[in-house]
Tab-separated table of C-alpha atoms in Angstrom:
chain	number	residue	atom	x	y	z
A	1	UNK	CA	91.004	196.362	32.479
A	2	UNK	CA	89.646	192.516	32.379
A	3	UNK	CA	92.185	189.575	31.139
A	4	UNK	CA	90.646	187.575	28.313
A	5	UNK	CA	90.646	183.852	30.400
A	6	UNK	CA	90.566	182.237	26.911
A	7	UNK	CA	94.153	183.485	25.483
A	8	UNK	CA	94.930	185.053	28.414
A	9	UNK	CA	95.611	188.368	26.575
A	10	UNK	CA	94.889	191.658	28.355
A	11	UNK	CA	91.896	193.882	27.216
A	12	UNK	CA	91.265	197.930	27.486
A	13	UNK	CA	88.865	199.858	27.697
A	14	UNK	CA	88.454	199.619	23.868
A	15	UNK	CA	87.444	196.012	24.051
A	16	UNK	CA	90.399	194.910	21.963
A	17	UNK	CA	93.040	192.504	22.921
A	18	UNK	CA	96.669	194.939	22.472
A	19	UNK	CA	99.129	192.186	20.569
A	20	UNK	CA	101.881	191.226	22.224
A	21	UNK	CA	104.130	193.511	19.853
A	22	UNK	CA	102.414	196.005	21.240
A	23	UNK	CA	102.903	195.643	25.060
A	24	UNK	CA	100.263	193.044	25.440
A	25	UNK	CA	100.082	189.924	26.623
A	26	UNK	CA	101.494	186.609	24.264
A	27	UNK	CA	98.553	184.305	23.810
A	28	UNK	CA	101.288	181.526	24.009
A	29	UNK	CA	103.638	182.021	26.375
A	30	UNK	CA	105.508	179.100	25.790
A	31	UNK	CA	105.082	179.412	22.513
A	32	UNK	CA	103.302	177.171	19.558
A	33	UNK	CA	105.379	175.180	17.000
A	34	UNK	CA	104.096	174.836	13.697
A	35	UNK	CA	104.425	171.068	13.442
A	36	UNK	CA	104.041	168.691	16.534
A	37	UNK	CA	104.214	165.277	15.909
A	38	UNK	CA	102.283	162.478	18.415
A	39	UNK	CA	102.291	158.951	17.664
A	40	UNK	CA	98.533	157.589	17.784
A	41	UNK	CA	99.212	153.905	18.659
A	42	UNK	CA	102.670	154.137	20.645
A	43	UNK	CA	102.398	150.613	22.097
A	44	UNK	CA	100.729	149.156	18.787
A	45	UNK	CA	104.197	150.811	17.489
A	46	UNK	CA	106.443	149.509	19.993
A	47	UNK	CA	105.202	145.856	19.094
A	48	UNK	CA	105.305	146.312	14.931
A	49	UNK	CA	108.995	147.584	15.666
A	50	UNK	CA	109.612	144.267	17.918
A	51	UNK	CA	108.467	141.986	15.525
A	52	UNK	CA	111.152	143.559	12.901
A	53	UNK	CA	113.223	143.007	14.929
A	54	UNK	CA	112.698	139.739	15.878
A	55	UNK	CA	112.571	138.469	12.644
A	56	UNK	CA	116.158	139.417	11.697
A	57	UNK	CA	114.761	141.313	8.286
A	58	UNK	CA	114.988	145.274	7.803
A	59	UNK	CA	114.479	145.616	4.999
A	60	UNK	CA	112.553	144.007	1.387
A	61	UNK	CA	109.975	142.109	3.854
A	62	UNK	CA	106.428	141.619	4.830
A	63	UNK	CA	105.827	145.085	6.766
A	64	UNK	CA	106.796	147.019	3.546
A	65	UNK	CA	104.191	144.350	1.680
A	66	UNK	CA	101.656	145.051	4.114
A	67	UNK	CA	102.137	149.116	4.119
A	68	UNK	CA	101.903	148.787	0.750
A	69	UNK	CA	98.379	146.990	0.547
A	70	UNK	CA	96.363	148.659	3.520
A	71	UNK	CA	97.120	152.376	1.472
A	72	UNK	CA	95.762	150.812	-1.429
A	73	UNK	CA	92.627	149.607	0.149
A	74	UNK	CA	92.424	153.050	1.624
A	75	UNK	CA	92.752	155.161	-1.760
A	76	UNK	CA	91.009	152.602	-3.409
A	77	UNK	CA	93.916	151.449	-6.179
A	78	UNK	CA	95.363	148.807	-7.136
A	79	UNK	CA	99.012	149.088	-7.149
A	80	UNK	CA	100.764	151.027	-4.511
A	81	UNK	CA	104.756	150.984	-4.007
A	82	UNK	CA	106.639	151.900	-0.950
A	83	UNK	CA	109.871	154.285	-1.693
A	84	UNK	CA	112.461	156.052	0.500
A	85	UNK	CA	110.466	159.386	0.066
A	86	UNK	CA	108.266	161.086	-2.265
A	87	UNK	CA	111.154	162.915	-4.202
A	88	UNK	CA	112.646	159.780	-5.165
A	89	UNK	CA	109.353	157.965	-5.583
A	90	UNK	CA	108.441	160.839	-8.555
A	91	UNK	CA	112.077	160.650	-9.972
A	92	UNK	CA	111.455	157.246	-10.725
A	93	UNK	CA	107.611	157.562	-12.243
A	94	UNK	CA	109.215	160.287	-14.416
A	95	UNK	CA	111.925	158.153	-15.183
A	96	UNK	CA	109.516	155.154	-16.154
A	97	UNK	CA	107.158	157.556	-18.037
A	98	UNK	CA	110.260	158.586	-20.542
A	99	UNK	CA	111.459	161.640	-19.239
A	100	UNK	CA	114.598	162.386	-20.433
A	101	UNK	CA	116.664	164.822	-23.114
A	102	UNK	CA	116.035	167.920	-21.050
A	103	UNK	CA	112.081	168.182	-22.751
A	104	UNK	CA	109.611	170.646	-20.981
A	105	UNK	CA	108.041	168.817	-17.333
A	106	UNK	CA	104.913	171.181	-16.848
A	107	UNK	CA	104.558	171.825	-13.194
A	108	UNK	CA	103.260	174.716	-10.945
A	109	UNK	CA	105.204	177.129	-10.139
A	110	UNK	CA	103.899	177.722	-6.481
A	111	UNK	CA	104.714	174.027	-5.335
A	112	UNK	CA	107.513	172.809	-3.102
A	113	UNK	CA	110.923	172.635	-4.809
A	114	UNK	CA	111.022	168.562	-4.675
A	115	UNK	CA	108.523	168.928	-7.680
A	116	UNK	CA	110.781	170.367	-9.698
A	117	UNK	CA	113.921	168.548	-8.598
A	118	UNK	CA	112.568	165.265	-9.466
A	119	UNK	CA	112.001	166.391	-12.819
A	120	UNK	CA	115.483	168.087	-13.185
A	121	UNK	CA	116.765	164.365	-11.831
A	122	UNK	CA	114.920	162.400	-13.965
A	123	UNK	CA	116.383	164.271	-17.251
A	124	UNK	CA	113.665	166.918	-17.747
A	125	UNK	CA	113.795	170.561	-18.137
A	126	UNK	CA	110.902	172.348	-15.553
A	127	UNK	CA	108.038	174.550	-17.134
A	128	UNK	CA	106.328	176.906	-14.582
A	129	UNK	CA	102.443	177.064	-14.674
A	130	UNK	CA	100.434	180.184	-12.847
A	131	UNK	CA	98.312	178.992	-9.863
A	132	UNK	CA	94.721	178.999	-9.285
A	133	UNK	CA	93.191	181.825	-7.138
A	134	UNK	CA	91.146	180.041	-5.144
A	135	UNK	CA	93.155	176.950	-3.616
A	136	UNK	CA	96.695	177.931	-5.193
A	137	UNK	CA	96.655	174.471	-6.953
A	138	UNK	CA	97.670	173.951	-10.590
A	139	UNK	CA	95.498	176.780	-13.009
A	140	UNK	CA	94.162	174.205	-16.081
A	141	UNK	CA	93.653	177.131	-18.303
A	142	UNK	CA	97.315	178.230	-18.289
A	143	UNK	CA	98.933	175.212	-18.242
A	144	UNK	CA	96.928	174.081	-20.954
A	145	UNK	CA	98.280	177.141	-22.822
A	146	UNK	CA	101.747	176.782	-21.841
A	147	UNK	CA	101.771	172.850	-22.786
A	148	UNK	CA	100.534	174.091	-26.078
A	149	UNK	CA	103.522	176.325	-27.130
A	150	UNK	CA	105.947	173.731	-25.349
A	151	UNK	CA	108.525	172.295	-27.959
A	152	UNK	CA	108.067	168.419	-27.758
A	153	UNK	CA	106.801	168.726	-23.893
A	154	UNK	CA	107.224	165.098	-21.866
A	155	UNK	CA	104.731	165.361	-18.787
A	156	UNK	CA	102.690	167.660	-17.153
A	157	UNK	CA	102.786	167.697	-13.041
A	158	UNK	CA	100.385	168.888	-10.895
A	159	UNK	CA	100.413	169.039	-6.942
A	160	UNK	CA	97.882	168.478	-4.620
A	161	UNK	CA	98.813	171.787	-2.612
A	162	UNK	CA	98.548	171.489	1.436
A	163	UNK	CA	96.193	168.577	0.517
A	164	UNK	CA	94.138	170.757	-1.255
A	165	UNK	CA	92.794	168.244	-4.719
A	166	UNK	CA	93.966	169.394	-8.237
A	167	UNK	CA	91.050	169.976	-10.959
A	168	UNK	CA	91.910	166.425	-11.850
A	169	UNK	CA	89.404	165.915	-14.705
A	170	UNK	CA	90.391	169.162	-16.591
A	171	UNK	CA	93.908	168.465	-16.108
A	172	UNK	CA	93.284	165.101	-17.570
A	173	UNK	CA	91.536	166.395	-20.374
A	174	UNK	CA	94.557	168.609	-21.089
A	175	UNK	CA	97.463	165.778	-20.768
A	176	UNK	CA	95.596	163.381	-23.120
A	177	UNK	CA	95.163	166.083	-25.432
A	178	UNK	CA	98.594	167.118	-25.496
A	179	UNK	CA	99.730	163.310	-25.442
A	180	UNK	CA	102.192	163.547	-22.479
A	181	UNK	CA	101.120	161.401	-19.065
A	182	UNK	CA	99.966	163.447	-15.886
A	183	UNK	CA	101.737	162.913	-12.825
A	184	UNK	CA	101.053	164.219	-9.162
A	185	UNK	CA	102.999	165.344	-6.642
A	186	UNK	CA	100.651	164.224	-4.111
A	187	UNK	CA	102.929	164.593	-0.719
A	188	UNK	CA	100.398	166.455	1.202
A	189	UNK	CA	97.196	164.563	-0.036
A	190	UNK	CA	97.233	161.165	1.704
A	191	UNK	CA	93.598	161.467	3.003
A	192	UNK	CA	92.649	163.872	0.139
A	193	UNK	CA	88.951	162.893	-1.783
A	194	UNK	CA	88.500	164.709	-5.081
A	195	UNK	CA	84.256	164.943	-5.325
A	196	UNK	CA	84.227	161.893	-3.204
A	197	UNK	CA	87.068	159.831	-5.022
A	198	UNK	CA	90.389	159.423	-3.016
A	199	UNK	CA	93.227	160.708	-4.165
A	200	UNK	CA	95.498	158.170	-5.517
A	201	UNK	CA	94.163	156.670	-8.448
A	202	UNK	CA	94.708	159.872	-10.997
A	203	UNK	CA	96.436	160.203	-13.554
A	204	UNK	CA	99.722	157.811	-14.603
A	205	UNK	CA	100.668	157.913	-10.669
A	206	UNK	CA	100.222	159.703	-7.603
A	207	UNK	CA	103.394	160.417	-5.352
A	208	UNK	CA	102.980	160.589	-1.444
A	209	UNK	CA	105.110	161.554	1.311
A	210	UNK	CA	105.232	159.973	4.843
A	211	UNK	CA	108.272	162.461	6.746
A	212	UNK	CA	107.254	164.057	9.707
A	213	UNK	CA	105.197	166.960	8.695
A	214	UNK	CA	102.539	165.096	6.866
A	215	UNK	CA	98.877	163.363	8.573
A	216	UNK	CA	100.347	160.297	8.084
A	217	UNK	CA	104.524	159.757	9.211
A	218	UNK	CA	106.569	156.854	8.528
A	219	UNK	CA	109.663	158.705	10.000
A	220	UNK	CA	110.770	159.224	6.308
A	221	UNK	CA	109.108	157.186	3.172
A	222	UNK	CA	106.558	158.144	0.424
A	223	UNK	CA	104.055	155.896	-1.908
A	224	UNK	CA	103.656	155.812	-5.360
A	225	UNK	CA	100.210	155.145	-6.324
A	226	UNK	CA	99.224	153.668	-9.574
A	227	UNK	CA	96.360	151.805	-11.464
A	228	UNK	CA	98.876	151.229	-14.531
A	229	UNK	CA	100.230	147.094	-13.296
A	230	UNK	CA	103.305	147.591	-15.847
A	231	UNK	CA	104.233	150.781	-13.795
A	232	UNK	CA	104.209	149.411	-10.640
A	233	UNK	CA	106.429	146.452	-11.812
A	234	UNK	CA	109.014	148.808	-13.040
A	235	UNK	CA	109.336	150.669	-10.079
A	236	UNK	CA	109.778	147.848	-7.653
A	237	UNK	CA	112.437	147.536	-9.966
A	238	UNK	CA	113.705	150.646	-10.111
A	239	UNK	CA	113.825	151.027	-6.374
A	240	UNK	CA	115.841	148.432	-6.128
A	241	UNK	CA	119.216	149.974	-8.237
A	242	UNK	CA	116.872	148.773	-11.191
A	243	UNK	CA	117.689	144.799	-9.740
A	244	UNK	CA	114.974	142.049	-11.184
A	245	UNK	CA	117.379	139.911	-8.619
A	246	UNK	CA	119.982	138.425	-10.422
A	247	UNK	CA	122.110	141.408	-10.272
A	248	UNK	CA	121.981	142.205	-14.056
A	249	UNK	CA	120.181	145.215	-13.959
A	250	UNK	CA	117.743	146.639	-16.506
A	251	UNK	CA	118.372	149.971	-16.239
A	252	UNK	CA	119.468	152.814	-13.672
A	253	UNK	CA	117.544	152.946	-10.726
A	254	UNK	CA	117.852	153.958	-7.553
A	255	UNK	CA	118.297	152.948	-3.721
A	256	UNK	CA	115.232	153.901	-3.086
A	257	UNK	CA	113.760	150.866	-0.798
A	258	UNK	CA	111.626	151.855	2.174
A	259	UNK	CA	113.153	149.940	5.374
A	260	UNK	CA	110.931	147.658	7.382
A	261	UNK	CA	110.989	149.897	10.229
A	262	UNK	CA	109.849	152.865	8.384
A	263	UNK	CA	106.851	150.991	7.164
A	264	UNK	CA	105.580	149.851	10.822
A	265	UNK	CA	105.269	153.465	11.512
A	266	UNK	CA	103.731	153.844	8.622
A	267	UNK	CA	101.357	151.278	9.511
A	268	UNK	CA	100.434	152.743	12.955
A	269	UNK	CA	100.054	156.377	11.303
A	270	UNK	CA	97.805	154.602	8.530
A	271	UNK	CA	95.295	153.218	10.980
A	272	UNK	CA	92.832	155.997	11.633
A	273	UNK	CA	93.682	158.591	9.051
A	274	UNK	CA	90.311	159.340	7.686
A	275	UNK	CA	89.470	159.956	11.285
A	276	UNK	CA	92.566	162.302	11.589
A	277	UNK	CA	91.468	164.184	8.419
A	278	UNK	CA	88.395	164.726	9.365
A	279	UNK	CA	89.516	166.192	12.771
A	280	UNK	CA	91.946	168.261	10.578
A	281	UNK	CA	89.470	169.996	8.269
A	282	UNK	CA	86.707	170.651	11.934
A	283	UNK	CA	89.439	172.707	13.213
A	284	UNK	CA	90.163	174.357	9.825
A	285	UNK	CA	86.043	175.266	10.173
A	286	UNK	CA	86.830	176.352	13.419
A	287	UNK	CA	89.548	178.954	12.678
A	288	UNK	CA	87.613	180.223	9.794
A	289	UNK	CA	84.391	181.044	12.295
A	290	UNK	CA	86.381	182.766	14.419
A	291	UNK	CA	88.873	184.606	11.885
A	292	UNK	CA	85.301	185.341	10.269
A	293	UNK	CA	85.228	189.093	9.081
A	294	UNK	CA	88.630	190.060	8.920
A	295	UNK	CA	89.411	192.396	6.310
A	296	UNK	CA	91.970	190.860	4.046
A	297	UNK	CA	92.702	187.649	5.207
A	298	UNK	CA	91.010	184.487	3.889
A	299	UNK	CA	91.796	180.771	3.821
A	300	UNK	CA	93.228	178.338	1.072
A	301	UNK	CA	90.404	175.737	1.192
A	302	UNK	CA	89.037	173.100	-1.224
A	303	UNK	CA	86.813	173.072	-3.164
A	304	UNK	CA	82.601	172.021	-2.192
A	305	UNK	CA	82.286	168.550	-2.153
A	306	UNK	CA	86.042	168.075	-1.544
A	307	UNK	CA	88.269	166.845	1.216
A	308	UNK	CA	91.625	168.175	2.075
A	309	UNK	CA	94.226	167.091	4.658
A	310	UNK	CA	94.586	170.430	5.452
A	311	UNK	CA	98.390	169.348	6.176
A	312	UNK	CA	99.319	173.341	6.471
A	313	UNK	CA	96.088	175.906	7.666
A	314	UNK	CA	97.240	178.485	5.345
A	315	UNK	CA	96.037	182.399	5.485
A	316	UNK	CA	95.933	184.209	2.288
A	317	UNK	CA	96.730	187.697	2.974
A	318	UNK	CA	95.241	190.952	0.819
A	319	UNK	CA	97.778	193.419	2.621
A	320	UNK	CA	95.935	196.679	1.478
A	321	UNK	CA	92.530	195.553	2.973
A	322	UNK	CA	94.526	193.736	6.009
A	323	UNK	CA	97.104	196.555	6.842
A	324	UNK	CA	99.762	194.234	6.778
A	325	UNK	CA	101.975	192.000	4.703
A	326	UNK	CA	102.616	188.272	5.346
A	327	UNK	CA	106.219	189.012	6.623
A	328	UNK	CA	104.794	191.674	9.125
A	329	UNK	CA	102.381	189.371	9.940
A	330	UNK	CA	104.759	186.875	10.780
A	331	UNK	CA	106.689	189.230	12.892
A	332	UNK	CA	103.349	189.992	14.937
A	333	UNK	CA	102.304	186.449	15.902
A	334	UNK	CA	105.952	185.711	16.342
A	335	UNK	CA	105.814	187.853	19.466
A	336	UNK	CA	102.355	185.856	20.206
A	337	UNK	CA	104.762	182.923	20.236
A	338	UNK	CA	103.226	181.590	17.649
A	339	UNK	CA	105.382	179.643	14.804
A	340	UNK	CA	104.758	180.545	10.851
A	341	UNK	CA	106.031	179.524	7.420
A	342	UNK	CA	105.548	181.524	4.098
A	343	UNK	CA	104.581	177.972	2.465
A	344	UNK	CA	105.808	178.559	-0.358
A	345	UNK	CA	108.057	181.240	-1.004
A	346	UNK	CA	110.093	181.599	-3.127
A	347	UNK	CA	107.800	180.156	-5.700
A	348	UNK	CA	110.023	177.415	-7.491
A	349	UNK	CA	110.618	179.762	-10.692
A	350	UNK	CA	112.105	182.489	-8.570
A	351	UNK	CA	114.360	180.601	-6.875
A	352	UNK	CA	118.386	180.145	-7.728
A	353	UNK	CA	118.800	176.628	-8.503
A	354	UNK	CA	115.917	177.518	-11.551
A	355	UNK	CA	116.706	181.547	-12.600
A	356	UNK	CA	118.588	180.046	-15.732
A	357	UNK	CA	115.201	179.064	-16.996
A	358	UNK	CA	114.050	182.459	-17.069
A	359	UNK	CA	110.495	182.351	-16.133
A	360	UNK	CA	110.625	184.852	-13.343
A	361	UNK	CA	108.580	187.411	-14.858
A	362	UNK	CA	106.301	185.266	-16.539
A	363	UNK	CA	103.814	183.843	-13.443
A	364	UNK	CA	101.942	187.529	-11.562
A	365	UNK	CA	99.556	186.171	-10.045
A	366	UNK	CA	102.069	182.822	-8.526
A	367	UNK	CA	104.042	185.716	-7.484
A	368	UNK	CA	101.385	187.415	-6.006
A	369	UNK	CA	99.868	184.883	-4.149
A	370	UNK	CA	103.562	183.442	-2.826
A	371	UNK	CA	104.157	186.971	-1.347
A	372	UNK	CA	100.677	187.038	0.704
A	373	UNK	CA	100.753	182.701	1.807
A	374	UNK	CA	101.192	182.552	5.263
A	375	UNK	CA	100.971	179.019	7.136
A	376	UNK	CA	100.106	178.668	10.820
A	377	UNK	CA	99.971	176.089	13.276
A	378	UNK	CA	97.813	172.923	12.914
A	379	UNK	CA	97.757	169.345	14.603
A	380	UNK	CA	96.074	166.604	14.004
A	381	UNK	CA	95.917	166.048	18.005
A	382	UNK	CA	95.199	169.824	17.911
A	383	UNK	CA	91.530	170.690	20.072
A	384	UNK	CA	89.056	173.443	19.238
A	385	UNK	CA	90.050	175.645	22.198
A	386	UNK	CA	93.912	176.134	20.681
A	387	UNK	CA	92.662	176.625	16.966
A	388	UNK	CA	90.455	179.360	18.426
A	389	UNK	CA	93.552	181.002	20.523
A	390	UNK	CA	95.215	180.772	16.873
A	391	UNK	CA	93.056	182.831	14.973
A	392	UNK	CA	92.605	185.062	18.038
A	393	UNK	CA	96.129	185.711	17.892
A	394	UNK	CA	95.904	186.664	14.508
A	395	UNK	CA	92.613	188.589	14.723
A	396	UNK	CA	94.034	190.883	17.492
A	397	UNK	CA	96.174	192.648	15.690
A	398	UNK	CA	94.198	193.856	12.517
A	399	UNK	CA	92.789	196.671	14.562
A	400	UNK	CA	96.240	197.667	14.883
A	401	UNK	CA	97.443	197.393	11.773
A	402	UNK	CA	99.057	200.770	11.476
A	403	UNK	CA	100.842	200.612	14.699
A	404	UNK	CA	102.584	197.281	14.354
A	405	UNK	CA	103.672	197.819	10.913
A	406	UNK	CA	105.250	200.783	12.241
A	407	UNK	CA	107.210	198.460	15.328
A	408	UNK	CA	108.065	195.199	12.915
A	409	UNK	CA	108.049	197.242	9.432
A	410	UNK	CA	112.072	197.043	9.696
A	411	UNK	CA	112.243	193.562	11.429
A	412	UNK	CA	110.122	192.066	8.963
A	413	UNK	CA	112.414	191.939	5.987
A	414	UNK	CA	114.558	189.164	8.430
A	415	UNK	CA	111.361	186.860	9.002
C-alpha cells in the first residue's frame, strides 16, 4: 500500500483511493466548511470603520453614498441604491413596479425562497416557472407559456442562479410582450457578465446581496441596481419608511437603510472583485479537469462567453449513471469531512409556506434537477491544490458506488 501525499488518502493494490466511509482515510481531517469568509483589506477595513466612527454618523452618510457609486461604476449603471439586504431591496422594486392585489409574480421555481417571499410581501401571488437544464436558471420557453395563461400577471422574476446569468434578452423579449416589468433576483451575481455586459443594468432592476456567503460581504446589505432615475428616487424613499424628510410620508416603506458600517465593508469587499471572480471561476476549471470523466456527475456552469461568480461550485448528479444520489453523496464526503448543501431543495413550490398554491406537480424537470443539486466547498481565497483534494474526494468514491450506498443508504434520508 502507498498513501496518496496529495489528499493523504490511502491506496490498494487496486490503485483506488477507499473513501473514508469505507475505512479509508478522510481527505480533510479537520474537515472543510462550505463557506469561509476572509477579509481582503483588513487594515484598509479597520481605517473605513474608524473614520465612521469618528465622524459621529452611522447611518444616511457619505460611506453609503460612496458604496453606492463605486458598484455602479463597476456594473456599469447609473443608479444603484444601498438596502438592508436583498430581500427587502426586491420587496420594495416590486412594490414600486405595482405589485399588489395578490396578481401572478412569475419566478423560478428552483431559486432561493427570498424570491418568492418578496413577492408574497410586496402583495403578489408567486407563479412557479420550470428551470433550464443546462445552468438551472429561469427556462424562457416555459415561463413564456405560463405568463401567457396567467390571469392579469404583474411581473416576471428571474434569478441569476449561483451567479450563473439569466437568458436576459429572451426573457426581455417575453416581459415586454406580456407588458409586465422584469425583475432579478440577482443576490449571487455581483461580478456576473452576461456576453460581456455586467450584470446590473437588466431589466426594471437588478437586486444584490452583500451577507456573508456572497464574493462580495458587507456583513449584511444588498443593492438595487437600476437604469430607470424615477426608480431609484422612489426607493431611496421607500427605504427610508417611505420619508421625502419632512416626516409626511408618501407611502409605506420600509426600514430598510444600509448602516454606514455595513457599507465600509462593503467597500473593502468591492475593491478587487473582478479579480476575486476570476480566481473563482480558475478553480471551478480546475475541479472540472480533475472531476473529468465521472459517470454522472457534471457541473452547473454558464454559458460560452459568460462569467459567473460561481458563488456555490455546484455538482449535478445523474444517480443511475453515478451510483448514487445527492443525499448519499452527501453522506460520503461528509465522512471526507467535507461540508455540502442541496442548494436548493426544496424547490420553492414544494415547500410549506407555498403548497396552498398548488404547483407541486406541475415543474418535473425543477423537481428533478432539485433532487440531484449538490453544492460543495468554494473560496474565493481557495488555491488550486484544495479544489483538486475536493473533487478527489468526490471522485474516490464512484468506483464504489455500490458499497457505500449500501453503508449510508439508511443514513442518508437524515442529511
Amino acid at each position: 500500500m502507498t498513501t496518496d501525499t496529495t489528499s493523504g488518502t490511502t491506496t490498494g493494490a487496486t490503485g483506488r483511493n477507499r473513501p473514508a466511509v469505507l475505512g479509508g482515510a478522510p481527505v480533510f481531517p479537520d474537515g472543510l466548511p462550505l463557506t469561509r469568509v476572509r477579509v481582503p483589506d483588513r487594515e484598509g477595513l479597520l481605517g473605513r470603520l474608524a473614520g465612521v466612527l469618528d465622524s459621529g454618523m452611522l447611518t444616511n452618510g457619505p460611506t453609503v453614498r460612496q458604496l453606492e457609486e463605486e458598484a455602479a461604476a463597476l456594473m456599469r449603471v447609473p443608479h444603484v441604491v444601498a438596502v438592508s439586504n436583498c430581500t427587502a431591496g426586491l420587496m420594495l422594486v416590486l412594490q414600486a413596479a405595482g405589485v399588489d392585489g395578490r396578481r401572478p409574480v412569475l419566478m423560478p421555481g428552483f431559486t432561493f425562497s427570498a424570491t418568492a417571499h418578496a413577492a408574497h410581501w410586496a402583495g403578489g401571488s408567486p407563479l412557479f416557472a420550470e428551470a433550464r437544464e443546462q445552468d438551472v436558471t429561469l427556462d424562457p420557453a416555459d415561463a413564456e407559456a405560463r405568463l401567457k395563461a396567467a390571469d392579469s400577471p404583474a411581473a416576471m422574476m428571474a434569478t441569476h442562479v449561483y451567479g450563473t446569468p439569466c437568458q436576459t434578452e429572451e426573457l426581455q423579449r417575453i416581459a415586454d410582450a406580456a407588458g409586465v416589468p422584469l425583475v432579478y433576483d440577482a443576490a449571487h451575481g455581483l461580478g456576473s457578465a452576461r456576453r460581456g455586459v455586467p450584470v446590473g443594468g437588466f431589466g426594471l432592476a437588478e437586486v444584490f446581496s452583500m451577507s456573508p456567503t456572497k464574493v462580495a460581504v458587507a456583513g449584511e446589505g444588498g443593492l438595487v441596481a437600476t437604469r430607470d432615475a424615477a426608480l431609484a428616487e422612489t426607493l431611496r424613499t421607500a427605504r427610508d419608511y417611505g420619508n421625502p424628510g419632512d416626516y409626511d410620508t408618501l407611502f409605506p416603506g420600509l426600514n430598510a437603510r444600509m448602516s454606514e458600517l455595513h457599507a465600509a465593508v462593503g467597500l473593502t469587499w468591492l475593491a478587487g472583485l473582478p479579480e476575486r471572480v476570476a480566481h473563482r471561476g480558475a478553480l471551478v476549471a480546475e475541479f472540472a479537469r480533475a472531476a473529468a470523466g465521472v459517470p454522472g456527475l457534471r457541473l452547473a456552469l454558464p454559458e460560452e462567453g459568460d462569467t459567473s461568480t460561481f458563488k456555490d461550485l455546484t455538482l449535478i448528479l445523474d444517480a443511475g449513471a453515478f451510483g448514487l444520489d445527492n443525499r448519499q453523496l452527501a453522506a460520503a464526503l461528509k465522512a471526507e469531512g467535507v461540508d455540502t448543501r442541496r442548494y436548493f431543495f426544496p424547490p420553492v413550490h414544494r415547500q410549506k409556506s407555498y403548497a396552498h398554491l398548488g404547483q407541486a406537480e406541475e415543474l418535473p424537470r425543477t423537481d428533478r434537477l432539485a433532487a440531484s443539486v449538490l453544492t460543495v466547498p468554494l473560496w474565493s481565497h481557495m488555491d488550486a491544490a484544495t479544489v483538486r483534494r475536493v473533487a478527489d474526494a468526490v471522485v474516490r468514491v464512484q468506483p464504489f458506488a455500490a458499497e457505500v450506498a449500501a453503508v449510508v443508504g439508511t443514513a442518508a434520508g437524515r442529511v
